[in-house]
Amino acid sequence: MKIFILVNPGMEEVAQQEVKELANVSAKVYDSVLEVEVDDYSKLKKLQSARRVLVSLGKGLETFDNDDWKNHFSADKLFKVEIENVKGQENRLELARKVAGMVYAELDFEPKLELKKPEMLVIVYFNGKDYFVGVDENVEELNSRSYRVFAHSASFKGDLAYYFVRKSGFKKGEKLLVGFCKDGTLAIEAALFSGEKVFSFDESRQNITASRKNAQLATVKDLVESQKYALDELDVRFSEKEFDCFILQITTKDEGKLNEIYYQASYILKKGGRIFIIGRENWELSVSEKFKLIFEDTVKKGDSVHKFWLMEKK
């Protein structure tokens, strides 16, 4: 069965790695799309890096290239054709009509078209070069994460948080601290990935309450420990050289705390431990002499660009 996995731009490499780990298959990579062949795609629905997982109808808009998708339709199942990343309302409507007609032509019954409350979607995604068409039985995007009920405006959707966790080099078996945790999404995604205890802190009681509630909804309440700590308390709250990895998202109001961040990170991290900092695109971060810069990069999500740095304790 051919599957298309839609991801946000820039996340292809991390998604390819996750697919290999989760399903033990190699993915063919296009811009914002991964293509895999599997017998059972249920595991792929658990991908933390994916935006959508589609049962392929084909690449291009001329013909559908297999019959696997037909089992997902029935006479009483409500569906909608959704066009993604195509400019112009008229263009999208024309494509939707064309693809709906192709679906009807291939089936020996007429499924019901429902625009407001569909039970499944036929997705037509244009990545700038090719059209990818497939069936998605999840109407909501996977990266929305139902656990994010108490969301923070400066936080991330689940797929981007997972992306940052993996870019930090965090691995199963390591001890992780997440700083300025906001609604807890970074810590929760790390716990879902590792299945192990993750520590987090924030200076706001409101954020800690949100993080704990979201962790409970994500069924990782026992794996995510969120505490109200000030940044300058870390060397009292934790032991020296306790952590392998320290992830922080630093908003503008906390940029002035960089020296204290380096001091605390140097204390709590093991030798060779990593600090991963996420900030705004135009922030010119200075690297402490206590750390070695491994890389810096950016990722775009919608209209926002996030810059990030990975450093290793000397």
PDB file of C-alpha atoms in Angstrom:
ATOM      1  CA  MET A   1       0.000   0.000   0.000  1.00  0.00           C
ATOM      2  CA  LYS A   2       1.419   3.375  -1.010  1.00  0.00           C
ATOM      3  CA  ILE A   3       1.224   6.111   1.622  1.00  0.00           C
ATOM      4  CA  PHE A   4       1.908   9.832   1.345  1.00  0.00           C
ATOM      5  CA  ILE A   5       3.058  11.549   4.550  1.00  0.00           C
ATOM      6  CA  LEU A   6       2.625  15.322   4.493  1.00  0.00           C
ATOM      7  CA  VAL A   7       5.003  17.340   6.666  1.00  0.00           C
ATOM      8  CA  ASN A   8       5.707  21.011   7.130  1.00  0.00           C
ATOM      9  CA  PRO A   9       8.586  22.441   5.051  1.00  0.00           C
ATOM     10  CA  GLY A  10      12.000  21.739   6.542  1.00  0.00           C
ATOM     11  CA  MET A  11      10.879  18.713   8.538  1.00  0.00           C
ATOM     12  CA  GLU A  12      11.458  16.088   5.847  1.00  0.00           C
ATOM     13  CA  GLU A  13      14.737  14.762   7.263  1.00  0.00           C
ATOM     14  CA  VAL A  14      13.424  14.355  10.813  1.00  0.00           C
ATOM     15  CA  ALA A  15      10.256  12.707   9.457  1.00  0.00           C
ATOM     16  CA  GLN A  16      12.312  10.317   7.323  1.00  0.00           C
ATOM     17  CA  GLN A  17      14.267   9.298  10.428  1.00  0.00           C
ATOM     18  CA  GLU A  18      11.074   8.789  12.439  1.00  0.00           C
ATOM     19  CA  VAL A  19       9.467   6.662   9.697  1.00  0.00           C
ATOM     20  CA  LYS A  20      12.532   4.414   9.651  1.00  0.00           C
ATOM     21  CA  GLU A  21      12.449   4.039  13.440  1.00  0.00           C
ATOM     22  CA  LEU A  22       8.700   3.468  13.690  1.00  0.00           C
ATOM     23  CA  ALA A  23       7.909   1.357  10.622  1.00  0.00           C
ATOM     24  CA  ASN A  24      11.364   0.134   9.540  1.00  0.00           C
ATOM     25  CA  VAL A  25      10.856   1.343   5.976  1.00  0.00           C
ATOM     26  CA  SER A  26      12.799   3.818   3.863  1.00  0.00           C
ATOM     27  CA  ALA A  27      10.841   6.799   2.605  1.00  0.00           C
ATOM     28  CA  LYS A  28      11.187   8.511  -0.748  1.00  0.00           C
ATOM     29  CA  VAL A  29      11.443  12.222   0.007  1.00  0.00           C
ATOM     30  CA  TYR A  30       9.896  15.124  -1.913  1.00  0.00           C
ATOM     31  CA  ASP A  31       9.448  18.710  -0.738  1.00  0.00           C
ATOM     32  CA  SER A  32       7.003  18.491   2.220  1.00  0.00           C
ATOM     33  CA  VAL A  33       6.011  14.907   1.266  1.00  0.00           C
ATOM     34  CA  LEU A  34       7.344  11.445   2.086  1.00  0.00           C
ATOM     35  CA  GLU A  35       6.265   8.371   0.113  1.00  0.00           C
ATOM     36  CA  VAL A  36       6.401   4.872   1.609  1.00  0.00           C
ATOM     37  CA  GLU A  37       5.157   1.375   0.796  1.00  0.00           C
ATOM     38  CA  VAL A  38       3.723  -0.565   3.768  1.00  0.00           C
ATOM     39  CA  ASP A  39       1.330  -3.479   4.335  1.00  0.00           C
ATOM     40  CA  ASP A  40      -0.236  -1.864   7.412  1.00  0.00           C
ATOM     41  CA  TYR A  41      -0.138   1.888   7.863  1.00  0.00           C
ATOM     42  CA  SER A  42      -1.619   2.041  11.389  1.00  0.00           C
ATOM     43  CA  LYS A  43       1.818   2.716  12.904  1.00  0.00           C
ATOM     44  CA  LEU A  44       2.281   5.717  10.650  1.00  0.00           C
ATOM     45  CA  LYS A  45      -0.719   7.417  12.252  1.00  0.00           C
ATOM     46  CA  LYS A  46       1.430   7.737  15.389  1.00  0.00           C
ATOM     47  CA  LEU A  47       4.103   9.803  13.649  1.00  0.00           C
ATOM     48  CA  GLN A  48       4.890  12.899  15.703  1.00  0.00           C
ATOM     49  CA  SER A  49       6.442  14.705  12.727  1.00  0.00           C
ATOM     50  CA  ALA A  50       3.525  14.221  10.316  1.00  0.00           C
ATOM     51  CA  ARG A  51       0.824  16.716   9.425  1.00  0.00           C
ATOM     52  CA  ARG A  52      -1.273  14.201   7.496  1.00  0.00           C
ATOM     53  CA  VAL A  53      -0.980  10.519   6.547  1.00  0.00           C
ATOM     54  CA  LEU A  54      -2.731   9.720   3.253  1.00  0.00           C
ATOM     55  CA  VAL A  55      -3.583   6.480   1.497  1.00  0.00           C
ATOM     56  CA  SER A  56      -2.358   7.304  -1.989  1.00  0.00           C
ATOM     57  CA  LEU A  57      -4.702   7.741  -4.923  1.00  0.00           C
ATOM     58  CA  GLY A  58      -1.758   8.789  -7.025  1.00  0.00           C
ATOM     59  CA  LYS A  59       0.713  11.482  -7.951  1.00  0.00           C
ATOM     60  CA  GLY A  60      -0.660  13.872 -10.541  1.00  0.00           C
ATOM     61  CA  LEU A  61      -4.211  14.608 -11.623  1.00  0.00           C
ATOM     62  CA  GLU A  62      -4.704  12.384 -14.662  1.00  0.00           C
ATOM     63  CA  THR A  63      -5.464   8.926 -13.244  1.00  0.00           C
ATOM     64  CA  PHE A  64      -5.524   7.108  -9.906  1.00  0.00           C
ATOM     65  CA  ASP A  65      -2.774   4.510  -9.788  1.00  0.00           C
ATOM     66  CA  ASN A  66      -4.147   1.808  -7.447  1.00  0.00           C
ATOM     67  CA  ASP A  67      -7.314   0.453  -5.809  1.00  0.00           C
ATOM     68  CA  ASP A  68      -6.216   0.457  -2.142  1.00  0.00           C
ATOM     69  CA  TRP A  69      -8.110   3.673  -1.452  1.00  0.00           C
ATOM     70  CA  LYS A  70     -11.504   2.292  -2.520  1.00  0.00           C
ATOM     71  CA  ASN A  71     -11.920   0.330   0.726  1.00  0.00           C
ATOM     72  CA  HIS A  72     -12.100   3.623   2.611  1.00  0.00           C
ATOM     73  CA  PHE A  73     -15.304   4.679   0.852  1.00  0.00           C
ATOM     74  CA  SER A  74     -18.850   3.474   1.380  1.00  0.00           C
ATOM     75  CA  ALA A  75     -22.242   4.635   0.158  1.00  0.00           C
ATOM     76  CA  ASP A  76     -23.113   6.290   3.476  1.00  0.00           C
ATOM     77  CA  LYS A  77     -19.706   7.777   4.349  1.00  0.00           C
ATOM     78  CA  LEU A  78     -19.488  11.561   4.057  1.00  0.00           C
ATOM     79  CA  PHE A  79     -16.403  12.911   2.310  1.00  0.00           C
ATOM     80  CA  LYS A  80     -14.964  16.190   1.112  1.00  0.00           C
ATOM     81  CA  VAL A  81     -12.219  17.077  -1.362  1.00  0.00           C
ATOM     82  CA  GLU A  82      -9.730  19.477   0.231  1.00  0.00           C
ATOM     83  CA  ILE A  83      -7.161  21.357  -1.864  1.00  0.00           C
ATOM     84  CA  GLU A  84      -3.965  22.431  -0.117  1.00  0.00           C
ATOM     85  CA  ASN A  85      -1.253  24.889  -1.157  1.00  0.00           C
ATOM     86  CA  VAL A  86      -2.977  25.990  -4.363  1.00  0.00           C
ATOM     87  CA  LYS A  87      -3.516  29.733  -4.845  1.00  0.00           C
ATOM     88  CA  GLY A  88      -6.858  31.150  -5.930  1.00  0.00           C
ATOM     89  CA  GLN A  89     -10.352  30.136  -4.835  1.00  0.00           C
ATOM     90  CA  GLU A  90     -11.459  29.421  -8.403  1.00  0.00           C
ATOM     91  CA  ASN A  91      -8.446  27.186  -9.008  1.00  0.00           C
ATOM     92  CA  ARG A  92      -9.167  25.238  -5.825  1.00  0.00           C
ATOM     93  CA  LEU A  93     -12.843  24.802  -6.701  1.00  0.00           C
ATOM     94  CA  GLU A  94     -12.000  23.598 -10.201  1.00  0.00           C
ATOM     95  CA  LEU A  95      -9.515  21.042  -8.849  1.00  0.00           C
ATOM     96  CA  ALA A  96     -11.975  19.853  -6.194  1.00  0.00           C
ATOM     97  CA  ARG A  97     -14.683  19.284  -8.818  1.00  0.00           C
ATOM     98  CA  LYS A  98     -12.255  17.429 -11.076  1.00  0.00           C
ATOM     99  CA  VAL A  99     -10.990  15.091  -8.347  1.00  0.00           C
ATOM    100  CA  ALA A 100     -14.492  14.446  -6.973  1.00  0.00           C
ATOM    101  CA  GLY A 101     -15.542  13.457 -10.491  1.00  0.00           C
ATOM    102  CA  MET A 102     -12.587  11.086 -10.758  1.00  0.00           C
ATOM    103  CA  VAL A 103     -13.562   9.453  -7.436  1.00  0.00           C
ATOM    104  CA  TYR A 104     -17.159   8.928  -8.589  1.00  0.00           C
ATOM    105  CA  ALA A 105     -15.973   7.525 -11.922  1.00  0.00           C
ATOM    106  CA  GLU A 106     -13.821   4.881 -10.185  1.00  0.00           C
ATOM    107  CA  LEU A 107     -16.489   3.633  -7.736  1.00  0.00           C
ATOM    108  CA  ASP A 108     -19.563   1.542  -8.521  1.00  0.00           C
ATOM    109  CA  PHE A 109     -21.602   3.455  -5.923  1.00  0.00           C
ATOM    110  CA  GLU A 110     -21.984   7.130  -5.075  1.00  0.00           C
ATOM    111  CA  PRO A 111     -20.431   8.239  -1.758  1.00  0.00           C
ATOM    112  CA  LYS A 112     -21.931  11.350  -0.205  1.00  0.00           C
ATOM    113  CA  LEU A 113     -20.180  14.680  -0.619  1.00  0.00           C
ATOM    114  CA  GLU A 114     -20.352  16.802   2.551  1.00  0.00           C
ATOM    115  CA  LEU A 115     -18.568  20.150   2.753  1.00  0.00           C
ATOM    116  CA  LYS A 116     -19.275  21.196   6.358  1.00  0.00           C
ATOM    117  CA  LYS A 117     -18.945  18.054   8.483  1.00  0.00           C
ATOM    118  CA  PRO A 118     -17.186  15.343   6.458  1.00  0.00           C
ATOM    119  CA  GLU A 119     -16.144  12.037   8.024  1.00  0.00           C
ATOM    120  CA  MET A 120     -13.093  11.732   5.777  1.00  0.00           C
ATOM    121  CA  LEU A 121     -11.131  13.806   3.295  1.00  0.00           C
ATOM    122  CA  VAL A 122      -9.643  13.401  -0.139  1.00  0.00           C
ATOM    123  CA  ILE A 123      -6.576  15.632   0.026  1.00  0.00           C
ATOM    124  CA  VAL A 124      -5.006  17.197  -3.049  1.00  0.00           C
ATOM    125  CA  TYR A 125      -1.664  18.657  -1.976  1.00  0.00           C
ATOM    126  CA  PHE A 126       0.543  20.698  -4.306  1.00  0.00           C
ATOM    127  CA  ASN A 127       4.146  20.973  -3.097  1.00  0.00           C
ATOM    128  CA  GLY A 128       5.169  23.484  -5.748  1.00  0.00           C
ATOM    129  CA  LYS A 129       6.182  20.791  -8.240  1.00  0.00           C
ATOM    130  CA  ASP A 130       3.731  17.877  -8.081  1.00  0.00           C
ATOM    131  CA  TYR A 131       0.201  17.057  -6.959  1.00  0.00           C
ATOM    132  CA  PHE A 132      -0.200  14.333  -4.321  1.00  0.00           C
ATOM    133  CA  VAL A 133      -3.704  12.900  -3.931  1.00  0.00           C
ATOM    134  CA  GLY A 134      -4.805  10.661  -1.086  1.00  0.00           C
ATOM    135  CA  VAL A 135      -7.468   9.672   1.427  1.00  0.00           C
ATOM    136  CA  ASP A 136      -7.231  10.935   5.009  1.00  0.00           C
ATOM    137  CA  GLU A 137      -9.610   9.383   7.525  1.00  0.00           C
ATOM    138  CA  ASN A 138      -8.533  12.010  10.070  1.00  0.00           C
ATOM    139  CA  VAL A 139     -10.341  15.231   9.273  1.00  0.00           C
ATOM    140  CA  GLU A 140      -8.160  17.160  11.724  1.00  0.00           C
ATOM    141  CA  GLU A 141      -4.445  17.496  11.048  1.00  0.00           C
ATOM    142  CA  LEU A 142      -2.318  15.177  13.181  1.00  0.00           C
ATOM    143  CA  ASN A 143      -0.049  17.974  14.365  1.00  0.00           C
ATOM    144  CA  SER A 144      -2.902  19.876  16.039  1.00  0.00           C
ATOM    145  CA  ARG A 145      -2.646  17.552  19.069  1.00  0.00           C
ATOM    146  CA  SER A 146      -5.896  17.176  20.989  1.00  0.00           C
ATOM    147  CA  TYR A 147      -4.008  17.480  24.285  1.00  0.00           C
ATOM    148  CA  ARG A 148      -3.166  21.161  23.651  1.00  0.00           C
ATOM    149  CA  VAL A 149      -6.319  22.457  25.318  1.00  0.00           C
ATOM    150  CA  PHE A 150      -4.422  24.963  27.464  1.00  0.00           C
ATOM    151  CA  ALA A 151      -2.241  26.449  24.735  1.00  0.00           C
ATOM    152  CA  HIS A 152       0.297  29.271  25.060  1.00  0.00           C
ATOM    153  CA  SER A 153       0.438  31.842  22.257  1.00  0.00           C
ATOM    154  CA  ALA A 154       4.252  31.574  22.003  1.00  0.00           C
ATOM    155  CA  SER A 155       4.335  27.769  21.978  1.00  0.00           C
ATOM    156  CA  PHE A 156       4.377  25.354  19.030  1.00  0.00           C
ATOM    157  CA  LYS A 157       2.177  22.752  17.418  1.00  0.00           C
ATOM    158  CA  GLY A 158       3.159  19.192  18.204  1.00  0.00           C
ATOM    159  CA  ASP A 159       5.105  18.454  15.026  1.00  0.00           C
ATOM    160  CA  LEU A 160       7.341  21.506  15.387  1.00  0.00           C
ATOM    161  CA  ALA A 161       7.958  20.781  19.074  1.00  0.00           C
ATOM    162  CA  TYR A 162       8.919  17.204  18.156  1.00  0.00           C
ATOM    163  CA  TYR A 163      11.204  18.539  15.412  1.00  0.00           C
ATOM    164  CA  PHE A 164      13.063  20.681  17.949  1.00  0.00           C
ATOM    165  CA  VAL A 165      13.368  17.774  20.393  1.00  0.00           C
ATOM    166  CA  ARG A 166      14.992  15.637  17.696  1.00  0.00           C
ATOM    167  CA  LYS A 167      17.257  18.465  16.450  1.00  0.00           C
ATOM    168  CA  SER A 168      18.555  18.826  20.015  1.00  0.00           C
ATOM    169  CA  GLY A 169      20.005  15.330  19.684  1.00  0.00           C
ATOM    170  CA  PHE A 170      17.901  14.052  22.593  1.00  0.00           C
ATOM    171  CA  LYS A 171      17.858  10.250  22.657  1.00  0.00           C
ATOM    172  CA  LYS A 172      16.038   7.618  24.654  1.00  0.00           C
ATOM    173  CA  GLY A 173      17.925   6.923  27.867  1.00  0.00           C
ATOM    174  CA  GLU A 174      19.098  10.529  28.283  1.00  0.00           C
ATOM    175  CA  LYS A 175      17.971  12.933  31.007  1.00  0.00           C
ATOM    176  CA  LEU A 176      16.306  16.063  29.632  1.00  0.00           C
ATOM    177  CA  LEU A 177      15.364  19.422  31.149  1.00  0.00           C
ATOM    178  CA  VAL A 178      13.040  21.809  29.277  1.00  0.00           C
ATOM    179  CA  GLY A 179      13.221  25.450  30.371  1.00  0.00           C
ATOM    180  CA  PHE A 180      10.538  28.149  30.087  1.00  0.00           C
ATOM    181  CA  CYS A 181       8.162  25.307  29.219  1.00  0.00           C
ATOM    182  CA  LYS A 182       5.046  27.478  28.612  1.00  0.00           C
ATOM    183  CA  ASP A 183       2.171  25.031  27.836  1.00  0.00           C
ATOM    184  CA  GLY A 184       4.452  21.990  28.082  1.00  0.00           C
ATOM    185  CA  THR A 185       4.383  20.963  24.418  1.00  0.00           C
ATOM    186  CA  LEU A 186       8.172  20.514  24.088  1.00  0.00           C
ATOM    187  CA  ALA A 187       8.359  18.376  27.237  1.00  0.00           C
ATOM    188  CA  ILE A 188       5.252  16.376  26.288  1.00  0.00           C
ATOM    189  CA  GLU A 189       6.552  15.597  22.786  1.00  0.00           C
ATOM    190  CA  ALA A 190       9.889  14.529  24.303  1.00  0.00           C
ATOM    191  CA  ALA A 191       8.092  12.216  26.738  1.00  0.00           C
ATOM    192  CA  LEU A 192       5.890  10.740  23.997  1.00  0.00           C
ATOM    193  CA  PHE A 193       9.031  10.068  21.962  1.00  0.00           C
ATOM    194  CA  SER A 194      11.204   8.601  24.717  1.00  0.00           C
ATOM    195  CA  GLY A 195       8.622   7.028  27.030  1.00  0.00           C
ATOM    196  CA  GLU A 196      10.822   8.241  29.878  1.00  0.00           C
ATOM    197  CA  LYS A 197      10.768  10.967  32.535  1.00  0.00           C
ATOM    198  CA  VAL A 198      11.260  14.537  31.317  1.00  0.00           C
ATOM    199  CA  PHE A 199      11.799  17.509  33.634  1.00  0.00           C
ATOM    200  CA  SER A 200      10.586  21.029  32.913  1.00  0.00           C
ATOM    201  CA  PHE A 201      10.254  24.382  34.636  1.00  0.00           C
ATOM    202  CA  ASP A 202       8.733  27.799  34.120  1.00  0.00           C
ATOM    203  CA  GLU A 203       8.714  30.990  36.175  1.00  0.00           C
ATOM    204  CA  SER A 204       4.938  31.390  35.691  1.00  0.00           C
ATOM    205  CA  ARG A 205       2.456  29.501  37.870  1.00  0.00           C
ATOM    206  CA  GLN A 206      -0.155  29.802  35.096  1.00  0.00           C
ATOM    207  CA  ASN A 207       2.183  28.102  32.612  1.00  0.00           C
ATOM    208  CA  ILE A 208       2.976  25.274  35.032  1.00  0.00           C
ATOM    209  CA  THR A 209      -0.738  24.657  35.584  1.00  0.00           C
ATOM    210  CA  ALA A 210      -1.315  24.561  31.805  1.00  0.00           C
ATOM    211  CA  SER A 211       1.644  22.233  31.279  1.00  0.00           C
ATOM    212  CA  ARG A 212       0.425  19.793  33.925  1.00  0.00           C
ATOM    213  CA  LYS A 213      -3.126  19.751  32.546  1.00  0.00           C
ATOM    214  CA  ASN A 214      -1.910  19.216  28.975  1.00  0.00           C
ATOM    215  CA  ALA A 215       0.416  16.414  30.108  1.00  0.00           C
ATOM    216  CA  GLN A 216      -2.532  14.703  31.757  1.00  0.00           C
ATOM    217  CA  LEU A 217      -4.582  14.967  28.556  1.00  0.00           C
ATOM    218  CA  ALA A 218      -1.620  13.548  26.605  1.00  0.00           C
ATOM    219  CA  THR A 219      -1.516  10.589  29.047  1.00  0.00           C
ATOM    220  CA  VAL A 220       2.071  11.400  30.074  1.00  0.00           C
ATOM    221  CA  LYS A 221       1.255  12.945  33.448  1.00  0.00           C
ATOM    222  CA  ASP A 222       3.671  10.572  35.204  1.00  0.00           C
ATOM    223  CA  LEU A 223       6.441  11.230  32.665  1.00  0.00           C
ATOM    224  CA  VAL A 224       6.448  15.047  32.602  1.00  0.00           C
ATOM    225  CA  GLU A 225       7.466  16.803  35.804  1.00  0.00           C
ATOM    226  CA  SER A 226       6.687  20.529  35.617  1.00  0.00           C
ATOM    227  CA  GLN A 227       7.801  22.817  38.438  1.00  0.00           C
ATOM    228  CA  LYS A 228       7.640  26.562  39.103  1.00  0.00           C
ATOM    229  CA  TYR A 229      11.308  27.476  39.376  1.00  0.00           C
ATOM    230  CA  ALA A 230      13.187  30.680  38.675  1.00  0.00           C
ATOM    231  CA  LEU A 231      16.117  30.359  36.301  1.00  0.00           C
ATOM    232  CA  ASP A 232      18.650  31.207  39.014  1.00  0.00           C
ATOM    233  CA  GLU A 233      17.333  28.376  41.209  1.00  0.00           C
ATOM    234  CA  LEU A 234      18.463  25.523  38.965  1.00  0.00           C
ATOM    235  CA  ASP A 235      21.814  25.027  40.705  1.00  0.00           C
ATOM    236  CA  VAL A 236      19.880  24.567  43.962  1.00  0.00           C
ATOM    237  CA  ARG A 237      17.011  22.466  42.618  1.00  0.00           C
ATOM    238  CA  PHE A 238      19.178  20.064  40.605  1.00  0.00           C
ATOM    239  CA  SER A 239      22.513  18.342  41.078  1.00  0.00           C
ATOM    240  CA  GLU A 240      25.716  19.252  39.288  1.00  0.00           C
ATOM    241  CA  LYS A 241      26.141  17.418  35.972  1.00  0.00           C
ATOM    242  CA  GLU A 242      22.655  15.878  36.270  1.00  0.00           C
ATOM    243  CA  PHE A 243      21.372  16.353  32.705  1.00  0.00           C
ATOM    244  CA  ASP A 244      22.409  15.248  29.212  1.00  0.00           C
ATOM    245  CA  CYS A 245      20.300  17.821  27.369  1.00  0.00           C
ATOM    246  CA  PHE A 246      18.772  21.229  28.154  1.00  0.00           C
ATOM    247  CA  ILE A 247      16.189  22.724  25.745  1.00  0.00           C
ATOM    248  CA  LEU A 248      14.937  26.296  26.062  1.00  0.00           C
ATOM    249  CA  GLN A 249      12.656  28.441  23.947  1.00  0.00           C
ATOM    250  CA  ILE A 250      13.717  32.015  24.662  1.00  0.00           C
ATOM    251  CA  THR A 251      11.284  34.817  23.848  1.00  0.00           C
ATOM    252  CA  THR A 252      12.352  38.460  23.625  1.00  0.00           C
ATOM    253  CA  LYS A 253      11.652  39.178  27.299  1.00  0.00           C
ATOM    254  CA  ASP A 254      14.133  36.490  28.395  1.00  0.00           C
ATOM    255  CA  GLU A 255      16.992  37.309  25.992  1.00  0.00           C
ATOM    256  CA  GLY A 256      18.671  39.422  28.674  1.00  0.00           C
ATOM    257  CA  LYS A 257      19.024  36.311  30.844  1.00  0.00           C
ATOM    258  CA  LEU A 258      21.459  34.620  28.455  1.00  0.00           C
ATOM    259  CA  ASN A 259      24.484  34.837  30.784  1.00  0.00           C
ATOM    260  CA  GLU A 260      22.482  33.268  33.619  1.00  0.00           C
ATOM    261  CA  ILE A 261      21.262  30.568  31.221  1.00  0.00           C
ATOM    262  CA  TYR A 262      24.845  29.687  30.318  1.00  0.00           C
ATOM    263  CA  TYR A 263      25.889  29.677  33.985  1.00  0.00           C
ATOM    264  CA  GLN A 264      23.059  27.363  35.015  1.00  0.00           C
ATOM    265  CA  ALA A 265      23.486  25.141  31.947  1.00  0.00           C
ATOM    266  CA  SER A 266      27.189  24.763  32.699  1.00  0.00           C
ATOM    267  CA  TYR A 267      26.306  23.593  36.216  1.00  0.00           C
ATOM    268  CA  ILE A 268      23.485  21.123  35.468  1.00  0.00           C
ATOM    269  CA  LEU A 269      24.871  19.613  32.232  1.00  0.00           C
ATOM    270  CA  LYS A 270      27.346  16.763  32.076  1.00  0.00           C
ATOM    271  CA  LYS A 271      30.572  17.269  30.147  1.00  0.00           C
ATOM    272  CA  GLY A 272      29.599  16.897  26.496  1.00  0.00           C
ATOM    273  CA  GLY A 273      25.990  17.674  27.434  1.00  0.00           C
ATOM    274  CA  ARG A 274      23.979  19.802  25.025  1.00  0.00           C
ATOM    275  CA  ILE A 275      22.065  23.034  25.299  1.00  0.00           C
ATOM    276  CA  PHE A 276      19.535  23.707  22.537  1.00  0.00           C
ATOM    277  CA  ILE A 277      18.174  27.243  22.297  1.00  0.00           C
ATOM    278  CA  ILE A 278      15.186  28.328  20.179  1.00  0.00           C
ATOM    279  CA  GLY A 279      14.790  32.052  19.519  1.00  0.00           C
ATOM    280  CA  ARG A 280      13.613  34.686  17.073  1.00  0.00           C
ATOM    281  CA  GLU A 281      15.028  34.913  13.552  1.00  0.00           C
ATOM    282  CA  ASN A 282      16.967  38.169  14.053  1.00  0.00           C
ATOM    283  CA  TRP A 283      18.486  37.373  17.438  1.00  0.00           C
ATOM    284  CA  GLU A 284      22.286  37.487  17.295  1.00  0.00           C
ATOM    285  CA  LEU A 285      23.097  35.007  20.042  1.00  0.00           C
ATOM    286  CA  SER A 286      26.591  35.081  21.525  1.00  0.00           C
ATOM    287  CA  VAL A 287      28.116  31.685  22.358  1.00  0.00           C
ATOM    288  CA  SER A 288      29.635  31.278  25.822  1.00  0.00           C
ATOM    289  CA  GLU A 289      33.274  30.211  26.069  1.00  0.00           C
ATOM    290  CA  LYS A 290      32.012  27.311  28.194  1.00  0.00           C
ATOM    291  CA  PHE A 291      30.244  25.831  25.161  1.00  0.00           C
ATOM    292  CA  LYS A 292      31.088  24.820  21.594  1.00  0.00           C
ATOM    293  CA  LEU A 293      28.620  25.673  18.824  1.00  0.00           C
ATOM    294  CA  ILE A 294      27.616  22.525  16.925  1.00  0.00           C
ATOM    295  CA  PHE A 295      25.251  24.221  14.462  1.00  0.00           C
ATOM    296  CA  GLU A 296      22.702  26.983  14.012  1.00  0.00           C
ATOM    297  CA  ASP A 297      19.757  26.865  11.630  1.00  0.00           C
ATOM    298  CA  THR A 298      16.267  28.187  10.969  1.00  0.00           C
ATOM    299  CA  VAL A 299      12.884  26.640  10.312  1.00  0.00           C
ATOM    300  CA  LYS A 300       9.823  28.381   8.899  1.00  0.00           C
ATOM    301  CA  LYS A 301       6.304  27.681  10.141  1.00  0.00           C
ATOM    302  CA  GLY A 302       3.622  29.750   8.463  1.00  0.00           C
ATOM    303  CA  ASP A 303       4.691  33.385   8.663  1.00  0.00           C
ATOM    304  CA  SER A 304       7.074  32.739  11.573  1.00  0.00           C
ATOM    305  CA  VAL A 305      10.759  31.874  11.330  1.00  0.00           C
ATOM    306  CA  HIS A 306      12.462  30.269  14.313  1.00  0.00           C
ATOM    307  CA  LYS A 307      16.229  30.272  14.718  1.00  0.00           C
ATOM    308  CA  PHE A 308      17.912  27.591  16.806  1.00  0.00           C
ATOM    309  CA  TRP A 309      21.373  26.767  18.103  1.00  0.00           C
ATOM    310  CA  LEU A 310      22.861  23.519  19.390  1.00  0.00           C
ATOM    311  CA  MET A 311      25.873  23.817  21.697  1.00  0.00           C
ATOM    312  CA  GLU A 312      27.949  21.285  23.581  1.00  0.00           C
ATOM    313  CA  LYS A 313      29.473  21.799  27.017  1.00  0.00           C
ATOM    314  CA  LYS A 314      33.268  21.777  26.847  1.00  0.00           C
TER     315      LYS A 314
END
